[in-house]
mmCIF file of C-alpha atoms in Angstrom:
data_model
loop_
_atom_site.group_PDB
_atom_site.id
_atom_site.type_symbol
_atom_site.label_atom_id
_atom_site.label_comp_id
_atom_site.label_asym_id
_atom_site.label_seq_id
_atom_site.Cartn_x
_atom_site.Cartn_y
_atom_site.Cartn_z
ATOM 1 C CA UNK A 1 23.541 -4.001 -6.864
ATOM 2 C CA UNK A 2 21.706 -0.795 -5.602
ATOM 3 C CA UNK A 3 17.841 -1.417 -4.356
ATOM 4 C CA UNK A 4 15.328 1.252 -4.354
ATOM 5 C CA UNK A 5 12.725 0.819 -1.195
ATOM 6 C CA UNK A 6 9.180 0.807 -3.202
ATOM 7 C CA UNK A 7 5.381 0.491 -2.092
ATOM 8 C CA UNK A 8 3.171 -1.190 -4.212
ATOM 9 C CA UNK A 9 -0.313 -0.932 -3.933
ATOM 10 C CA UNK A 10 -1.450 -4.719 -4.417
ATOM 11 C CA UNK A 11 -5.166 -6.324 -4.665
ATOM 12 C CA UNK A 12 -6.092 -9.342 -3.152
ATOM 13 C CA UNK A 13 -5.608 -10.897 -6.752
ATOM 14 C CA UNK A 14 -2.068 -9.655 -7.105
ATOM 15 C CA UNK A 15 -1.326 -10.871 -3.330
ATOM 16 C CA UNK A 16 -2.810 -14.617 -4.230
ATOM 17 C CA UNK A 17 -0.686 -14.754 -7.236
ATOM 18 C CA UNK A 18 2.391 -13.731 -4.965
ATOM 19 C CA UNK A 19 1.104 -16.286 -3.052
ATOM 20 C CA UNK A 20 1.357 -19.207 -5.770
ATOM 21 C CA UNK A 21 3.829 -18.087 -8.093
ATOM 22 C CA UNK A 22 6.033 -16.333 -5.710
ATOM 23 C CA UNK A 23 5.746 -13.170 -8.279
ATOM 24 C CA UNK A 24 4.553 -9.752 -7.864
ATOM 25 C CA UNK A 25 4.007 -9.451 -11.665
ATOM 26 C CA UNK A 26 4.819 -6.118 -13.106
ATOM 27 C CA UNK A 27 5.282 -3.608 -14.546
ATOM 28 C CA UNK A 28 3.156 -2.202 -11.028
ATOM 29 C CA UNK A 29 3.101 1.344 -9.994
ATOM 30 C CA UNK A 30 4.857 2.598 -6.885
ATOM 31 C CA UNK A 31 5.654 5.274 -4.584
ATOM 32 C CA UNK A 32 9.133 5.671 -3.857
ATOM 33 C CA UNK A 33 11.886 8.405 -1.952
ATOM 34 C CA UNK A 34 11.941 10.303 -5.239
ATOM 35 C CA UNK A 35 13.302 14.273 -5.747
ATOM 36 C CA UNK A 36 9.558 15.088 -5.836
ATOM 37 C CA UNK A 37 8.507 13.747 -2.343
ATOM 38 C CA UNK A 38 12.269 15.334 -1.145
ATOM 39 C CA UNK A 39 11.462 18.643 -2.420
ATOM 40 C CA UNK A 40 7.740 18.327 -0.573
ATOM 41 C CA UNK A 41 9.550 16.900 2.770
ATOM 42 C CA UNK A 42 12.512 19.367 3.174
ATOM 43 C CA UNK A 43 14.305 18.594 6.358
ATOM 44 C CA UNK A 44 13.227 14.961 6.329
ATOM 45 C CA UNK A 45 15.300 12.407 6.940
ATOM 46 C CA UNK A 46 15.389 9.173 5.473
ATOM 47 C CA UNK A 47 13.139 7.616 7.872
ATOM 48 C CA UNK A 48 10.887 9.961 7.320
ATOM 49 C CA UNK A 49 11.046 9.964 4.021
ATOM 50 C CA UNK A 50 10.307 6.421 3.679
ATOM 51 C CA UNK A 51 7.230 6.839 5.763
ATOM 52 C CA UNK A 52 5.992 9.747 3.331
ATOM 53 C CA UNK A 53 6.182 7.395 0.563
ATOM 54 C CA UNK A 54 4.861 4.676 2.106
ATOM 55 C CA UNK A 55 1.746 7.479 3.195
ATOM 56 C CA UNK A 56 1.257 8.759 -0.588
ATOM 57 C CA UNK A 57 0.904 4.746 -1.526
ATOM 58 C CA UNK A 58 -1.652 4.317 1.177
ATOM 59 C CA UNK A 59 -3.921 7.551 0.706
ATOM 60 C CA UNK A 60 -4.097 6.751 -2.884
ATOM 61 C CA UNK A 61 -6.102 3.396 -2.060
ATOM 62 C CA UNK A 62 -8.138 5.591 0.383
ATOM 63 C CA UNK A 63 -9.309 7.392 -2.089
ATOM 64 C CA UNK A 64 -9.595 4.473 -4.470
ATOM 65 C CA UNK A 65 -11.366 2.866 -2.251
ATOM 66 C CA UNK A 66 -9.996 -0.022 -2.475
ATOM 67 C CA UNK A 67 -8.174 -2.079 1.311
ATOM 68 C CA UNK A 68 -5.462 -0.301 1.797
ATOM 69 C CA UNK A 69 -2.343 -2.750 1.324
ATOM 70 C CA UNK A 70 1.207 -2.290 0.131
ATOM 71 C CA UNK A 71 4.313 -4.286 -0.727
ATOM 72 C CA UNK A 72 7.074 -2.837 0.717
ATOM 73 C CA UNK A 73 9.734 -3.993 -2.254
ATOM 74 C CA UNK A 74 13.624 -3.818 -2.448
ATOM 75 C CA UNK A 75 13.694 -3.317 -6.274
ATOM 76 C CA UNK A 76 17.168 -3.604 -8.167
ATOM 77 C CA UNK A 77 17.398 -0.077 -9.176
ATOM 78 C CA UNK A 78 17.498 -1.540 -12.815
ATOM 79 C CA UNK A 79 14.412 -2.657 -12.529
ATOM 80 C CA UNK A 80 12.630 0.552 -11.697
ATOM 81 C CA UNK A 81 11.450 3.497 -14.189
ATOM 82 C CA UNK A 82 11.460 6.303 -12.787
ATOM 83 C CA UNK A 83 8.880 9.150 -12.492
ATOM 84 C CA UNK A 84 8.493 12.055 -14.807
ATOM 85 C CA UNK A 85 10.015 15.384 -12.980
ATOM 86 C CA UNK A 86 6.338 16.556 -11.515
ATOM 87 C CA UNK A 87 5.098 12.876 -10.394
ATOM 88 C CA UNK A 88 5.170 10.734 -6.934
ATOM 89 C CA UNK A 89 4.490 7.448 -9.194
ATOM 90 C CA UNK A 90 7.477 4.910 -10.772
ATOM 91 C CA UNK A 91 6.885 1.709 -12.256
ATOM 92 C CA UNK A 92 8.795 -1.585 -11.523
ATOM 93 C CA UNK A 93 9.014 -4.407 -12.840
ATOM 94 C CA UNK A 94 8.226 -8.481 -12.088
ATOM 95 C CA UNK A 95 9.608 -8.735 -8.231
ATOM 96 C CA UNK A 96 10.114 -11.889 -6.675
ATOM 97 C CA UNK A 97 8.665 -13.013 -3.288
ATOM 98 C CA UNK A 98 12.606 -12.866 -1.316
ATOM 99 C CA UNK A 99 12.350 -9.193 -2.434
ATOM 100 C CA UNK A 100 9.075 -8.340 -1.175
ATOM 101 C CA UNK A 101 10.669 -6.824 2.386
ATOM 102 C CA UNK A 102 6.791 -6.550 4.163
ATOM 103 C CA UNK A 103 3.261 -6.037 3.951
ATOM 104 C CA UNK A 104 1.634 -3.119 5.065
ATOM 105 C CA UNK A 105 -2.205 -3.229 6.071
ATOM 106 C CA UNK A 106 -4.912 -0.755 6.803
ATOM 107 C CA UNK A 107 -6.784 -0.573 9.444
ATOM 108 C CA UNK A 108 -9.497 -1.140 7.021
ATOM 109 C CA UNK A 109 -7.787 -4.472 6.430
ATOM 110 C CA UNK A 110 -7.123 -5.609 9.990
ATOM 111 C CA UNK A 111 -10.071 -5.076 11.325
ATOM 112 C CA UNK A 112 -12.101 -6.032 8.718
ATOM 113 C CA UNK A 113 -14.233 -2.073 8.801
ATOM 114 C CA UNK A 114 -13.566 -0.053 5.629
ATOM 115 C CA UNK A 115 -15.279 2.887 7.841
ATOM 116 C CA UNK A 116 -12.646 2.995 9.885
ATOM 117 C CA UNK A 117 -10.425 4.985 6.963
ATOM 118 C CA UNK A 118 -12.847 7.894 6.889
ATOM 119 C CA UNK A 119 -11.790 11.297 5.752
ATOM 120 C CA UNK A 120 -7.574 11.152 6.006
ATOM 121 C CA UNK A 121 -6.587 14.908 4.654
ATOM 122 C CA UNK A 122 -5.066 15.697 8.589
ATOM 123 C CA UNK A 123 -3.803 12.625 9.605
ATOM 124 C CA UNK A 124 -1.563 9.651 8.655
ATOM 125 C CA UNK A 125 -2.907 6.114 8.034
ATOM 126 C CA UNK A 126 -2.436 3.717 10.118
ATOM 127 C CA UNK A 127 -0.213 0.702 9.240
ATOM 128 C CA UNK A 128 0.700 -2.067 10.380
ATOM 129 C CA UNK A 129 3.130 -4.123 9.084
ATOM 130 C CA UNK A 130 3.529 -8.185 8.304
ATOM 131 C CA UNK A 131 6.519 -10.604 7.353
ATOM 132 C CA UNK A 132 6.080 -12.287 4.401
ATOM 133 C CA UNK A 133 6.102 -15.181 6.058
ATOM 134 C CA UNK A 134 2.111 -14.103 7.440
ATOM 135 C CA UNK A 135 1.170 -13.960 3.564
ATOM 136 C CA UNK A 136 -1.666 -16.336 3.669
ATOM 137 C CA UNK A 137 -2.985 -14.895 6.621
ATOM 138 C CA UNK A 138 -2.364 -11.457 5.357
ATOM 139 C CA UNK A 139 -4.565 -12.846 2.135
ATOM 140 C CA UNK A 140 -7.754 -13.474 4.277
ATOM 141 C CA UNK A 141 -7.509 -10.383 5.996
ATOM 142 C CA UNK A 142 -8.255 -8.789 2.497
ATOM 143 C CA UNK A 143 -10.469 -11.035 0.955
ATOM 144 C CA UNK A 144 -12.264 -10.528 3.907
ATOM 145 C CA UNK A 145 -11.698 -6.345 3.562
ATOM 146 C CA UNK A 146 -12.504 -6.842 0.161
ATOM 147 C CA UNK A 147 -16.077 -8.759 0.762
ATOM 148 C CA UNK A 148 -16.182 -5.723 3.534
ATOM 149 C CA UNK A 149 -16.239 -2.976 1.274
ATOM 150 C CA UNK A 150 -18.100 -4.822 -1.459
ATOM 151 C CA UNK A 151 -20.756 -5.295 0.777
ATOM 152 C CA UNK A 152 -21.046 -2.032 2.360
ATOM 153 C CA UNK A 153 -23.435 0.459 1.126
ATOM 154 C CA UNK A 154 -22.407 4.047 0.697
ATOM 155 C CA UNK A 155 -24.865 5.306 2.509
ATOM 156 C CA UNK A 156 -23.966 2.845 5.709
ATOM 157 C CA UNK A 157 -20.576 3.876 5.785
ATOM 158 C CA UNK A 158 -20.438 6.394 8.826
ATOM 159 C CA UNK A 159 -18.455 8.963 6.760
ATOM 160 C CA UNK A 160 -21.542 9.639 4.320
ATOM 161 C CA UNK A 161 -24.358 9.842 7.399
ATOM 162 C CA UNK A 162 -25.982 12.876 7.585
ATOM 163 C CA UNK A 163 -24.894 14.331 10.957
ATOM 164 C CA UNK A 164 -27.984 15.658 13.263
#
């Protein structure tokens, strides 16, 4: 069976329900090593490549702005549709918890501070990463990021003060 390394951007709704059912319910939209990100990495390894992915995923919440988490999946290939010739994006089906590899957090998420993301065009975001085994703690950290940013104003995030 071949596996295709995926990030899925999840919500703290999708990560509860991995939680109970043990079931990342699809089809979800992911970021994977496709010939799109290969063609915009030349020279990358795989490595690397993996991290760009994992990158695309992340800024993608940023802008959202919704905590930046991912499931880092090991899909059967089977299980994956993949992107149109131009796009970043596939599409994979129901996963099951064993396949879920890690979880990937924000420092938006870990700390609790949606400021912290700011403005990312120059540089990568930070993340760190947790065994599935940490899911229920990983699940407060983003309920809590989520009551974060829900609570934040626009104009108290530092990002949209006007500078003196």
């Amino acid at each position: 069976m071949t596996t295709v390394r995926c990030y899925v951007p999840v919500t703290g709704d999708q990560l509860a329900a991995l939680a109970q059912d043990r079931r990342l319910t699809g089809p979800v939209r992911a970021t994977a090593v496709t010939e799109v990100l290969r063609a915009l990495e030349p020279g990358a390894d795989g490595d690397e490549l993996e991290y760009a992915a994992a990158q695309v995923a992340a800024e993608d919440l940023v802008r959202s702005g919704a905590p930046v988490v991912l499931a880092a999946v090991d899909a059967d290939a089977g299980l994956v549709t993949a992107a149109p010739a131009d796009d970043l994006w596939i599409e994979v089906a129901s996963v099951d918890l064993p396949r879920v590899a890690a979880l990937h957090l924000g420092d938006d998420v870990v700390t609790g501070d949606p400021s912290l993301l700011g403005d990312h065009d120059a540089e990568d975001i930070e993340l760190s990463w947790f065994d599935t085994t940490e899911l229920g703690h990983v699940l407060e950290l983003v309920r809590r990021a989520e009551h974060a940013g829900r609570d934040a104003a626009p104009a108290e995030r530092p990002t949209d003060r006007p500078t003196d």
